[in-house]
PDB file of C-alpha atoms in Angstrom:
ATOM      1  CA  MET A   1      87.574   3.293  39.716  1.00 46.00           C
ATOM      2  CA  LYS A   2      90.127   0.831  38.264  1.00 42.00           C
ATOM      3  CA  LYS A   3      87.671  -2.031  38.825  1.00 40.00           C
ATOM      4  CA  ILE A   4      84.991  -0.132  36.911  1.00 44.00           C
ATOM      5  CA  CYS A   5      87.389   0.608  34.049  1.00 43.00           C
ATOM      6  CA  LEU A   6      88.474  -3.029  33.869  1.00 45.00           C
ATOM      7  CA  SER A   7      84.856  -4.178  33.898  1.00 47.00           C
ATOM      8  CA  ILE A   8      84.000  -1.853  31.007  1.00 43.00           C
ATOM      9  CA  ILE A   9      87.042  -2.994  29.005  1.00 41.00           C
ATOM     10  CA  LEU A  10      86.162  -6.650  29.646  1.00 46.00           C
ATOM     11  CA  MET A  11      82.555  -6.015  28.580  1.00 39.00           C
ATOM     12  CA  PHE A  12      83.698  -4.519  25.281  1.00 44.00           C
ATOM     13  CA  ILE A  13      86.187  -7.363  24.666  1.00 43.00           C
ATOM     14  CA  VAL A  14      83.412  -9.936  25.179  1.00 43.00           C
ATOM     15  CA  ALA A  15      81.024  -7.939  23.001  1.00 46.00           C
ATOM     16  CA  VAL A  16      83.425  -7.755  20.005  1.00 45.00           C
ATOM     17  CA  PRO A  17      82.438 -10.517  17.566  1.00 50.00           C
ATOM     18  CA  LYS A  18      85.054 -12.863  16.171  1.00 49.00           C
ATOM     19  CA  VAL A  19      84.297 -12.276  12.528  1.00 46.00           C
ATOM     20  CA  GLN A  20      86.499 -15.067  11.244  1.00 50.00           C
ATOM     21  CA  ALA A  21      84.602 -17.601  13.354  1.00 51.00           C
ATOM     22  CA  VAL A  22      81.138 -16.524  12.132  1.00 53.00           C
ATOM     23  CA  ASP A  23      79.331 -18.555   9.492  1.00 60.00           C
ATOM     24  CA  ILE A  24      77.844 -15.768   7.334  1.00 55.00           C
ATOM     25  CA  GLN A  25      75.505 -18.168   5.556  1.00 57.00           C
ATOM     26  CA  THR A  26      74.100 -19.321   8.887  1.00 59.00           C
ATOM     27  CA  VAL A  27      73.458 -15.729   9.978  1.00 55.00           C
ATOM     28  CA  LEU A  28      71.777 -14.862   6.697  1.00 52.00           C
ATOM     29  CA  SER A  29      69.650 -17.990   6.809  1.00 55.00           C
ATOM     30  CA  HIS A  30      68.447 -17.047  10.286  1.00 56.00           C
ATOM     31  CA  ILE A  31      67.570 -13.555   9.076  1.00 55.00           C
ATOM     32  CA  GLY A  32      65.655 -15.004   6.169  1.00 52.00           C
ATOM     33  CA  PHE A  33      63.869 -17.428   8.478  1.00 49.00           C
ATOM     34  CA  ASN A  34      62.789 -14.616  10.783  1.00 53.00           C
ATOM     35  CA  LEU A  35      61.450 -12.590   7.877  1.00 50.00           C
ATOM     36  CA  SER A  36      59.596 -15.607   6.532  1.00 51.00           C
ATOM     37  CA  SER A  37      58.192 -16.354   9.970  1.00 56.00           C
ATOM     38  CA  GLN A  38      56.917 -12.778  10.344  1.00 61.00           C
ATOM     39  CA  LYS A  39      55.299 -12.946   6.904  1.00 62.00           C
ATOM     40  CA  ASP A  40      53.482 -16.128   7.950  1.00 91.00           C
ATOM     41  CA  ASP A  41      52.353 -14.495  11.216  1.00 95.00           C
ATOM     42  CA  LYS A  42      51.033 -11.464   9.360  1.00 96.00           C
ATOM     43  CA  ALA A  43      49.147 -13.721   6.949  1.00 96.00           C
ATOM     44  CA  GLU A  44      47.562 -15.617   9.873  1.00 97.00           C
ATOM     45  CA  ILE A  45      46.594 -12.381  11.632  1.00 97.00           C
ATOM     46  CA  THR A  46      45.009 -11.119   8.408  1.00 97.00           C
ATOM     47  CA  LYS A  47      42.995 -14.336   8.194  1.00 97.00           C
ATOM     48  CA  VAL A  48      41.704 -13.797  11.752  1.00 98.00           C
ATOM     49  CA  LEU A  49      40.423 -10.313  10.875  1.00 98.00           C
ATOM     50  CA  ASP A  50      38.906 -11.655   7.632  1.00 97.00           C
ATOM     51  CA  ARG A  51      37.044 -14.301   9.656  1.00 97.00           C
ATOM     52  CA  GLN A  52      35.956 -11.660  12.178  1.00 97.00           C
ATOM     53  CA  GLN A  53      34.407  -9.643   9.354  1.00 96.00           C
ATOM     54  CA  SER A  54      32.747 -12.715   7.827  1.00 96.00           C
ATOM     55  CA  TYR A  55      31.310 -14.073  11.108  1.00 96.00           C
ATOM     56  CA  ALA A  56      30.006 -10.638  12.151  1.00 93.00           C
ATOM     57  CA  ASN A  57      28.277 -10.148   8.782  1.00 93.00           C
ATOM     58  CA  LYS A  58      26.704 -13.604   8.986  1.00 93.00           C
ATOM     59  CA  LYS A  59      25.753 -12.998  12.651  1.00 92.00           C
ATOM     60  CA  ASN A  60      27.586 -16.178  13.587  1.00 94.00           C
ATOM     61  CA  PHE A  61      28.428 -14.982  17.088  1.00 93.00           C
ATOM     62  CA  ALA A  62      29.444 -18.433  18.382  1.00 95.00           C
ATOM     63  CA  LYS A  63      32.285 -18.655  15.844  1.00 97.00           C
ATOM     64  CA  LEU A  64      33.104 -14.970  16.254  1.00 96.00           C
ATOM     65  CA  LYS A  65      33.793 -15.590  19.939  1.00 96.00           C
ATOM     66  CA  THR A  66      36.468 -18.209  19.093  1.00 96.00           C
ATOM     67  CA  LEU A  67      38.660 -15.485  17.529  1.00 97.00           C
ATOM     68  CA  TYR A  68      39.212 -13.802  20.915  1.00 97.00           C
ATOM     69  CA  THR A  69      41.204 -14.779  23.994  1.00 96.00           C
ATOM     70  CA  SER A  70      39.345 -15.823  27.139  1.00 90.00           C
ATOM     71  CA  THR A  71      40.740 -12.725  28.866  1.00 94.00           C
ATOM     72  CA  TYR A  72      39.588 -10.279  26.167  1.00 96.00           C
ATOM     73  CA  VAL A  73      38.580  -6.795  27.239  1.00 96.00           C
ATOM     74  CA  ASN A  74      38.767  -3.607  25.190  1.00 95.00           C
ATOM     75  CA  THR A  75      40.092  -0.244  26.371  1.00 94.00           C
ATOM     76  CA  ASP A  76      36.533   0.883  27.185  1.00 95.00           C
ATOM     77  CA  GLY A  77      36.430  -1.868  29.818  1.00 94.00           C
ATOM     78  CA  ILE A  78      33.904  -3.976  27.866  1.00 94.00           C
ATOM     79  CA  ASP A  79      34.489  -7.741  28.133  1.00 94.00           C
ATOM     80  CA  MET A  80      33.724 -10.484  25.630  1.00 92.00           C
ATOM     81  CA  ASP A  81      30.206 -11.371  26.806  1.00 92.00           C
ATOM     82  CA  SER A  82      29.109  -7.713  26.797  1.00 92.00           C
ATOM     83  CA  TYR A  83      30.724  -7.148  23.404  1.00 91.00           C
ATOM     84  CA  ILE A  84      28.951 -10.125  21.789  1.00 91.00           C
ATOM     85  CA  ASP A  85      25.648  -9.150  23.432  1.00 91.00           C
ATOM     86  CA  SER A  86      25.919  -5.606  22.027  1.00 89.00           C
ATOM     87  CA  LEU A  87      26.568  -7.004  18.528  1.00 87.00           C
ATOM     88  CA  GLU A  88      23.511  -9.255  18.765  1.00 88.00           C
ATOM     89  CA  LYS A  89      21.247  -6.390  19.863  1.00 86.00           C
ATOM     90  CA  THR A  90      22.635  -4.115  17.126  1.00 84.00           C
ATOM     91  CA  GLY A  91      21.951  -6.858  14.591  1.00 81.00           C
ATOM     92  CA  ASP A  92      18.344  -7.144  15.801  1.00 80.00           C
ATOM     93  CA  ILE A  93      17.757  -3.423  15.197  1.00 78.00           C
ATOM     94  CA  HIS A  94      19.627  -3.078  11.906  1.00 75.00           C
ATOM     95  CA  GLY A  95      18.678  -5.812   9.471  1.00 69.00           C
ATOM     96  CA  LYS A  96      21.288  -5.226   6.760  1.00 80.00           C
ATOM     97  CA  LEU A  97      24.364  -4.132   8.684  1.00 87.00           C
ATOM     98  CA  LYS A  98      27.738  -4.918   7.092  1.00 93.00           C
ATOM     99  CA  TYR A  99      31.150  -4.746   8.763  1.00 94.00           C
ATOM    100  CA  LYS A 100      34.449  -4.151   7.012  1.00 96.00           C
ATOM    101  CA  THR A 101      38.017  -3.948   8.354  1.00 97.00           C
ATOM    102  CA  ILE A 102      40.791  -2.321   6.319  1.00 97.00           C
ATOM    103  CA  ILE A 103      44.274  -3.249   7.600  1.00 98.00           C
ATOM    104  CA  ASN A 104      46.886  -0.493   7.423  1.00 98.00           C
ATOM    105  CA  ASN A 105      49.804  -2.018   9.306  1.00 98.00           C
ATOM    106  CA  ILE A 106      50.804  -5.156  11.254  1.00 97.00           C
ATOM    107  CA  VAL A 107      53.731  -5.301  13.691  1.00 97.00           C
ATOM    108  CA  VAL A 108      54.702  -8.694  15.156  1.00 96.00           C
ATOM    109  CA  ASN A 109      56.676  -8.883  18.397  1.00 95.00           C
ATOM    110  CA  GLY A 110      57.173 -12.533  19.361  1.00 94.00           C
ATOM    111  CA  ASP A 111      53.850 -13.923  20.616  1.00 96.00           C
ATOM    112  CA  TYR A 112      52.240 -10.469  20.478  1.00 97.00           C
ATOM    113  CA  ALA A 113      51.181  -8.271  17.580  1.00 98.00           C
ATOM    114  CA  THR A 114      49.645  -4.866  16.969  1.00 98.00           C
ATOM    115  CA  VAL A 115      47.367  -4.095  14.017  1.00 98.00           C
ATOM    116  CA  GLU A 116      46.397  -0.609  12.874  1.00 98.00           C
ATOM    117  CA  ALA A 117      43.116  -0.686  10.970  1.00 98.00           C
ATOM    118  CA  VAL A 118      39.988   1.177   9.929  1.00 97.00           C
ATOM    119  CA  ASP A 119      36.661  -0.394  10.944  1.00 97.00           C
ATOM    120  CA  ILE A 120      33.559   0.471   8.922  1.00 96.00           C
ATOM    121  CA  ALA A 121      29.937  -0.482   9.579  1.00 94.00           C
ATOM    122  CA  GLU A 122      27.071   0.504   7.294  1.00 94.00           C
ATOM    123  CA  GLY A 123      23.533  -0.608   6.662  1.00 91.00           C
ATOM    124  CA  VAL A 124      19.825   0.101   6.992  1.00 92.00           C
ATOM    125  CA  THR A 125      17.338  -0.288   9.828  1.00 90.00           C
ATOM    126  CA  LYS A 126      14.538  -2.842   9.862  1.00 89.00           C
ATOM    127  CA  ASP A 127      11.905  -0.229  10.672  1.00 89.00           C
ATOM    128  CA  SER A 128      11.071   3.426  10.107  1.00 91.00           C
ATOM    129  CA  TYR A 129      11.276   6.033  12.875  1.00 91.00           C
ATOM    130  CA  ASP A 130       7.958   7.137  14.372  1.00 88.00           C
ATOM    131  CA  VAL A 131       5.832   8.794  11.636  1.00 85.00           C
ATOM    132  CA  ILE A 132       8.765   9.373   9.245  1.00 92.00           C
ATOM    133  CA  PRO A 133       8.351   7.021   6.270  1.00 91.00           C
ATOM    134  CA  GLY A 134      11.187   4.819   5.024  1.00 94.00           C
ATOM    135  CA  LYS A 135      14.026   3.005   6.736  1.00 93.00           C
ATOM    136  CA  GLY A 136      17.025   4.651   8.309  1.00 93.00           C
ATOM    137  CA  VAL A 137      20.633   4.489   7.102  1.00 95.00           C
ATOM    138  CA  LEU A 138      23.588   3.924   9.397  1.00 94.00           C
ATOM    139  CA  TYR A 139      27.296   4.552   8.890  1.00 95.00           C
ATOM    140  CA  SER A 140      30.191   4.317  11.319  1.00 95.00           C
ATOM    141  CA  GLU A 141      33.939   4.632  10.746  1.00 97.00           C
ATOM    142  CA  ALA A 142      36.682   4.201  13.338  1.00 97.00           C
ATOM    143  CA  LYS A 143      40.451   4.196  13.358  1.00 98.00           C
ATOM    144  CA  ALA A 144      41.325   1.265  15.596  1.00 97.00           C
ATOM    145  CA  VAL A 145      44.228  -0.690  17.056  1.00 98.00           C
ATOM    146  CA  TYR A 146      43.925  -4.454  17.563  1.00 98.00           C
ATOM    147  CA  TYR A 147      46.183  -6.190  20.078  1.00 98.00           C
ATOM    148  CA  PHE A 148      46.845  -9.849  19.248  1.00 98.00           C
ATOM    149  CA  LYS A 149      48.217 -12.641  21.405  1.00 97.00           C
ATOM    150  CA  LYS A 150      49.290 -16.127  20.362  1.00 95.00           C
ATOM    151  CA  GLU A 151      47.571 -18.879  22.336  1.00 94.00           C
ATOM    152  CA  SER A 152      48.483 -22.546  21.750  1.00 91.00           C
ATOM    153  CA  GLY A 153      50.057 -21.549  18.440  1.00 92.00           C
ATOM    154  CA  GLU A 154      47.012 -19.573  17.220  1.00 95.00           C
ATOM    155  CA  TRP A 155      46.696 -15.800  16.897  1.00 97.00           C
ATOM    156  CA  LYS A 156      43.727 -14.351  18.781  1.00 98.00           C
ATOM    157  CA  ILE A 157      42.427 -10.846  19.500  1.00 98.00           C
ATOM    158  CA  ASP A 158      43.257  -9.935  23.105  1.00 98.00           C
ATOM    159  CA  SER A 159      42.106  -6.299  23.152  1.00 97.00           C
ATOM    160  CA  GLU A 160      41.044  -3.370  20.954  1.00 97.00           C
ATOM    161  CA  MET A 161      41.373   0.391  21.182  1.00 97.00           C
ATOM    162  CA  ALA A 162      39.455   2.944  19.114  1.00 96.00           C
ATOM    163  CA  LEU A 163      41.526   6.064  18.476  1.00 97.00           C
ATOM    164  CA  ASN A 164      38.595   7.922  16.952  1.00 97.00           C
ATOM    165  CA  GLU A 165      35.112   7.129  15.703  1.00 97.00           C
ATOM    166  CA  LYS A 166      32.236   8.972  14.058  1.00 97.00           C
ATOM    167  CA  SER A 167      28.783   7.537  13.435  1.00 96.00           C
ATOM    168  CA  TYR A 168      25.401   8.601  12.133  1.00 96.00           C
ATOM    169  CA  LEU A 169      21.909   7.188  11.856  1.00 94.00           C
ATOM    170  CA  LYS A 170      19.545   9.133   9.584  1.00 96.00           C
ATOM    171  CA  TYR A 171      15.856   8.935   8.712  1.00 96.00           C
ATOM    172  CA  GLY A 172      13.721  10.794   6.173  1.00 95.00           C
ATOM    173  CA  SER A 173      14.975  14.133   4.834  1.00 94.00           C
ATOM    174  CA  ALA A 174      18.057  13.906   7.095  1.00 95.00           C
ATOM    175  CA  LYS A 175      19.488  11.350   4.654  1.00 95.00           C
ATOM    176  CA  GLU A 176      19.847  14.104   2.055  1.00 93.00           C
ATOM    177  CA  ILE A 177      21.461  16.650   4.381  1.00 93.00           C
ATOM    178  CA  GLU A 178      25.106  16.768   5.500  1.00 94.00           C
ATOM    179  CA  ILE A 179      25.198  16.978   9.290  1.00 95.00           C
ATOM    180  CA  LYS A 180      28.509  17.087  11.170  1.00 96.00           C
ATOM    181  CA  ILE A 181      29.573  16.869  14.789  1.00 97.00           C
ATOM    182  CA  ASP A 182      32.929  18.219  15.968  1.00 97.00           C
ATOM    183  CA  ALA A 183      34.520  17.259  19.282  1.00 98.00           C
ATOM    184  CA  PRO A 184      38.073  16.530  20.477  1.00 98.00           C
ATOM    185  CA  GLU A 185      39.360  12.997  19.958  1.00 97.00           C
ATOM    186  CA  ALA A 186      40.998  13.079  23.410  1.00 97.00           C
ATOM    187  CA  ILE A 187      40.586  15.281  26.463  1.00 97.00           C
ATOM    188  CA  LYS A 188      41.813  15.235  30.056  1.00 97.00           C
ATOM    189  CA  ALA A 189      39.318  14.053  32.685  1.00 97.00           C
ATOM    190  CA  ASN A 190      37.160  16.704  34.365  1.00 96.00           C
ATOM    191  CA  THR A 191      37.980  19.276  31.665  1.00 97.00           C
ATOM    192  CA  GLU A 192      35.680  21.551  29.685  1.00 98.00           C
ATOM    193  CA  TYR A 193      35.451  21.102  25.921  1.00 98.00           C
ATOM    194  CA  ASN A 194      33.278  22.302  23.085  1.00 98.00           C
ATOM    195  CA  ILE A 195      30.906  20.227  20.922  1.00 98.00           C
ATOM    196  CA  LYS A 196      29.586  21.740  17.697  1.00 97.00           C
ATOM    197  CA  VAL A 197      26.863  20.443  15.385  1.00 96.00           C
ATOM    198  CA  SER A 198      26.547  21.945  11.909  1.00 94.00           C
ATOM    199  CA  ALA A 199      24.306  21.307   8.898  1.00 92.00           C
ATOM    200  CA  ASN A 200      23.827  22.578   5.353  1.00 86.00           C
ATOM    201  CA  LEU A 201      20.108  23.295   5.403  1.00 81.00           C
ATOM    202  CA  PRO A 202      18.056  23.858   2.254  1.00 79.00           C
ATOM    203  CA  ASP A 203      15.644  26.789   2.142  1.00 77.00           C
ATOM    204  CA  GLY A 204      12.365  26.388   3.987  1.00 77.00           C
ATOM    205  CA  ARG A 205      13.750  24.068   6.659  1.00 82.00           C
ATOM    206  CA  GLY A 206      14.813  24.449  10.263  1.00 85.00           C
ATOM    207  CA  ILE A 207      16.616  22.299  12.802  1.00 89.00           C
ATOM    208  CA  ILE A 208      16.294  21.662  16.502  1.00 90.00           C
ATOM    209  CA  ALA A 209      18.986  19.602  18.181  1.00 94.00           C
ATOM    210  CA  SER A 210      20.111  18.252  21.514  1.00 95.00           C
ATOM    211  CA  ILE A 211      23.825  17.904  22.373  1.00 96.00           C
ATOM    212  CA  THR A 212      24.851  15.586  25.203  1.00 96.00           C
ATOM    213  CA  THR A 213      27.692  13.347  26.321  1.00 96.00           C
ATOM    214  CA  GLU A 214      27.310   9.717  27.296  1.00 94.00           C
ATOM    215  CA  PRO A 215      29.847   7.371  28.918  1.00 94.00           C
ATOM    216  CA  ILE A 216      30.966   4.409  26.812  1.00 94.00           C
ATOM    217  CA  GLN A 217      29.764   1.464  28.844  1.00 90.00           C
ATOM    218  CA  TYR A 218      27.516  -1.555  28.641  1.00 85.00           C
ATOM    219  CA  PRO A 219      24.615  -1.548  29.372  1.00 81.00           C
ATOM    220  CA  HIS A 220      24.225   1.840  27.732  1.00 78.00           C
ATOM    221  CA  GLN A 221      23.250   4.823  29.887  1.00 77.00           C
ATOM    222  CA  LYS A 222      21.062   7.349  28.054  1.00 80.00           C
ATOM    223  CA  ALA A 223      21.643  11.022  28.830  1.00 80.00           C
ATOM    224  CA  GLU A 224      18.835  13.561  29.319  1.00 82.00           C
ATOM    225  CA  GLU A 225      18.137  15.547  26.145  1.00 84.00           C
ATOM    226  CA  ILE A 226      17.289  19.251  25.913  1.00 86.00           C
ATOM    227  CA  PHE A 227      16.470  20.494  22.413  1.00 88.00           C
ATOM    228  CA  ARG A 228      17.449  23.915  21.133  1.00 90.00           C
ATOM    229  CA  ALA A 229      16.913  25.650  17.818  1.00 87.00           C
ATOM    230  CA  MET A 230      19.935  25.763  15.538  1.00 85.00           C
ATOM    231  CA  LYS A 231      21.270  29.181  14.529  1.00 77.00           C
ATOM    232  CA  LYS A 232      20.621  30.657  11.099  1.00 72.00           C
ATOM    233  CA  ASP A 233      24.222  29.884  10.156  1.00 73.00           C
ATOM    234  CA  GLY A 234      23.439  26.174  10.630  1.00 80.00           C
ATOM    235  CA  GLU A 235      25.420  25.666  13.839  1.00 90.00           C
ATOM    236  CA  LEU A 236      24.716  24.757  17.439  1.00 93.00           C
ATOM    237  CA  GLU A 237      27.362  24.547  20.172  1.00 95.00           C
ATOM    238  CA  ARG A 238      27.574  23.390  23.753  1.00 96.00           C
ATOM    239  CA  VAL A 239      30.353  23.400  26.341  1.00 97.00           C
ATOM    240  CA  VAL A 240      30.526  20.225  28.444  1.00 97.00           C
ATOM    241  CA  THR A 241      32.859  18.773  31.082  1.00 97.00           C
ATOM    242  CA  SER A 242      34.503  15.400  30.595  1.00 97.00           C
ATOM    243  CA  ASN A 243      33.756  12.764  33.215  1.00 96.00           C
ATOM    244  CA  SER A 244      36.134  11.874  36.047  1.00 94.00           C
ATOM    245  CA  ASP A 245      34.950   8.272  36.379  1.00 93.00           C
ATOM    246  CA  GLY A 246      37.737   6.743  34.281  1.00 92.00           C
ATOM    247  CA  LYS A 247      35.462   6.158  31.259  1.00 95.00           C
ATOM    248  CA  ASN A 248      35.734   7.239  27.645  1.00 97.00           C
ATOM    249  CA  GLU A 249      32.672   9.035  26.335  1.00 97.00           C
ATOM    250  CA  VAL A 250      30.675   9.937  23.245  1.00 97.00           C
ATOM    251  CA  ALA A 251      29.662  13.413  22.111  1.00 97.00           C
ATOM    252  CA  PHE A 252      26.120  12.779  20.917  1.00 96.00           C
ATOM    253  CA  ALA A 253      23.545  14.859  19.052  1.00 95.00           C
ATOM    254  CA  SER A 254      19.876  14.156  18.329  1.00 95.00           C
ATOM    255  CA  VAL A 255      18.669  16.258  15.398  1.00 95.00           C
ATOM    256  CA  ALA A 256      15.126  16.902  14.131  1.00 93.00           C
ATOM    257  CA  ILE A 257      14.544  18.575  10.755  1.00 92.00           C
ATOM    258  CA  ALA A 258      11.340  20.513  10.187  1.00 88.00           C
ATOM    259  CA  LYS A 259       9.827  21.918   7.038  1.00 83.00           C
ATOM    260  CA  ALA A 260       7.299  24.738   6.749  1.00 72.00           C
ATOM    261  CA  VAL A 261       3.817  23.767   5.463  1.00 72.00           C
ATOM    262  CA  LEU A 262       0.387  25.321   5.278  1.00 63.00           C
ATOM    263  CA  ASN A 263      -2.202  23.650   7.469  1.00 68.00           C
ATOM    264  CA  GLN A 264      -5.907  23.238   6.748  1.00 65.00           C
ATOM    265  CA  GLU A 265      -6.534  26.750   7.993  1.00 64.00           C
ATOM    266  CA  SER A 266      -3.941  28.118   5.530  1.00 60.00           C
ATOM    267  CA  LYS A 267      -1.651  29.011   8.391  1.00 63.00           C
ATOM    268  CA  LEU A 268       2.072  28.313   8.531  1.00 61.00           C
ATOM    269  CA  ASP A 269       2.913  25.156  10.409  1.00 68.00           C
ATOM    270  CA  PHE A 270       5.976  22.932  10.877  1.00 76.00           C
ATOM    271  CA  VAL A 271       6.279  19.205  10.266  1.00 85.00           C
ATOM    272  CA  ILE A 272       9.200  16.986  11.326  1.00 89.00           C
ATOM    273  CA  ASP A 273      10.216  15.016   8.245  1.00 92.00           C
ATOM    274  CA  GLY A 274      13.773  14.020   9.165  1.00 94.00           C
ATOM    275  CA  VAL A 275      15.678  12.766  12.207  1.00 95.00           C
ATOM    276  CA  ALA A 276      19.376  12.096  12.712  1.00 95.00           C
ATOM    277  CA  PHE A 277      21.542  10.749  15.518  1.00 95.00           C
ATOM    278  CA  ILE A 278      25.246  11.540  15.187  1.00 97.00           C
ATOM    279  CA  SER A 279      28.169  10.862  17.495  1.00 96.00           C
ATOM    280  CA  SER A 280      31.897  11.350  17.905  1.00 97.00           C
ATOM    281  CA  ARG A 281      34.141   9.401  20.292  1.00 97.00           C
ATOM    282  CA  VAL A 282      36.042  11.333  22.965  1.00 98.00           C
ATOM    283  CA  ASN A 283      38.828   9.384  24.691  1.00 98.00           C
ATOM    284  CA  VAL A 284      39.191  10.630  28.255  1.00 97.00           C
ATOM    285  CA  ILE A 285      42.722  10.784  29.685  1.00 96.00           C
ATOM    286  CA  PRO A 286      42.852  10.103  33.456  1.00 92.00           C
ATOM    287  CA  VAL A 287      44.259  12.848  35.673  1.00 86.00           C
ATOM    288  CA  PRO A 288      47.442  11.686  37.475  1.00 80.00           C
ATOM    289  CA  ILE A 289      46.986  11.062  41.207  1.00 68.00           C
ATOM    290  CA  LYS A 290      49.245  13.495  43.060  1.00 66.00           C
ATOM    291  CA  LYS A 291      51.231  12.544  46.143  1.00 57.00           C
ATOM    292  CA  GLU A 292      49.034  14.697  48.389  1.00 54.00           C
ATOM    293  CA  ARG A 293      45.927  12.825  47.237  1.00 53.00           C
ATOM    294  CA  LEU A 294      47.650   9.481  47.784  1.00 50.00           C
ATOM    295  CA  ASN A 295      48.549  10.483  51.357  1.00 56.00           C
ATOM    296  CA  GLU A 296      44.916  11.485  51.999  1.00 54.00           C
ATOM    297  CA  GLN A 297      43.683   8.129  50.683  1.00 52.00           C
ATOM    298  CA  GLU A 298      46.126   6.248  52.941  1.00 54.00           C
ATOM    299  CA  LYS A 299      44.882   8.003  56.122  1.00 52.00           C
TER     300      LYS A 299
END
């Protein structure tokens, strides 16, 4: 016990600074240098995200790739090659797609940094959808976290995580109608949750919709769709179970808007004049592996 007490006393004696021997100007200059250094780092990180936005908008994917580390992978498990390939294919479908990143906060920690931001993508499609005239409009907004790493003195994006994300693609009359999808932003794996689609429908129109979930992966895996009529109150709900495969997922709805018309025989008929695809990200939290399960796996 005496040894412990002496050790503690010695530790405190060593830890007490000798104020009279400290050069205050030197300390202050170091503080100022650190602040200045962090400001420079933040400015460089901002430039990287500005270039990311510019290269993506110009579809300069070769230069875009230089902004990321060679070990890049996002929290959906998508690596650099798959990420660039998905951007190229999205660009082929949507002719006038524009990306924008709004930085909210930057925290620098040595050779690592974390950036909180909002990512926005909006634009129009190259083509119309089936028999519905006119091009479609797309909008996506996500709250994201960028993880930066300094390599050879340069800041590069090492990973990304989307905290939430909502997107829509609308054609025809759907562009004039507010359609929403509600789902949890995070849910435990293998757990039931509710997805609700709602719309403010004008008189003389009806909606059929399909609600599914799809894992976030590349290549994309399309889920089977089953369409149901929306209630008179403009809502449709479905209870689903989150996956247990260690993947985040998307709550997805395909919506068709019909209007009542008279056919050539003066009978009431319905014509689809609007289509929408809306989605909401659901981050899936893995279930902890219990000791009993670990013992079973070891046998």
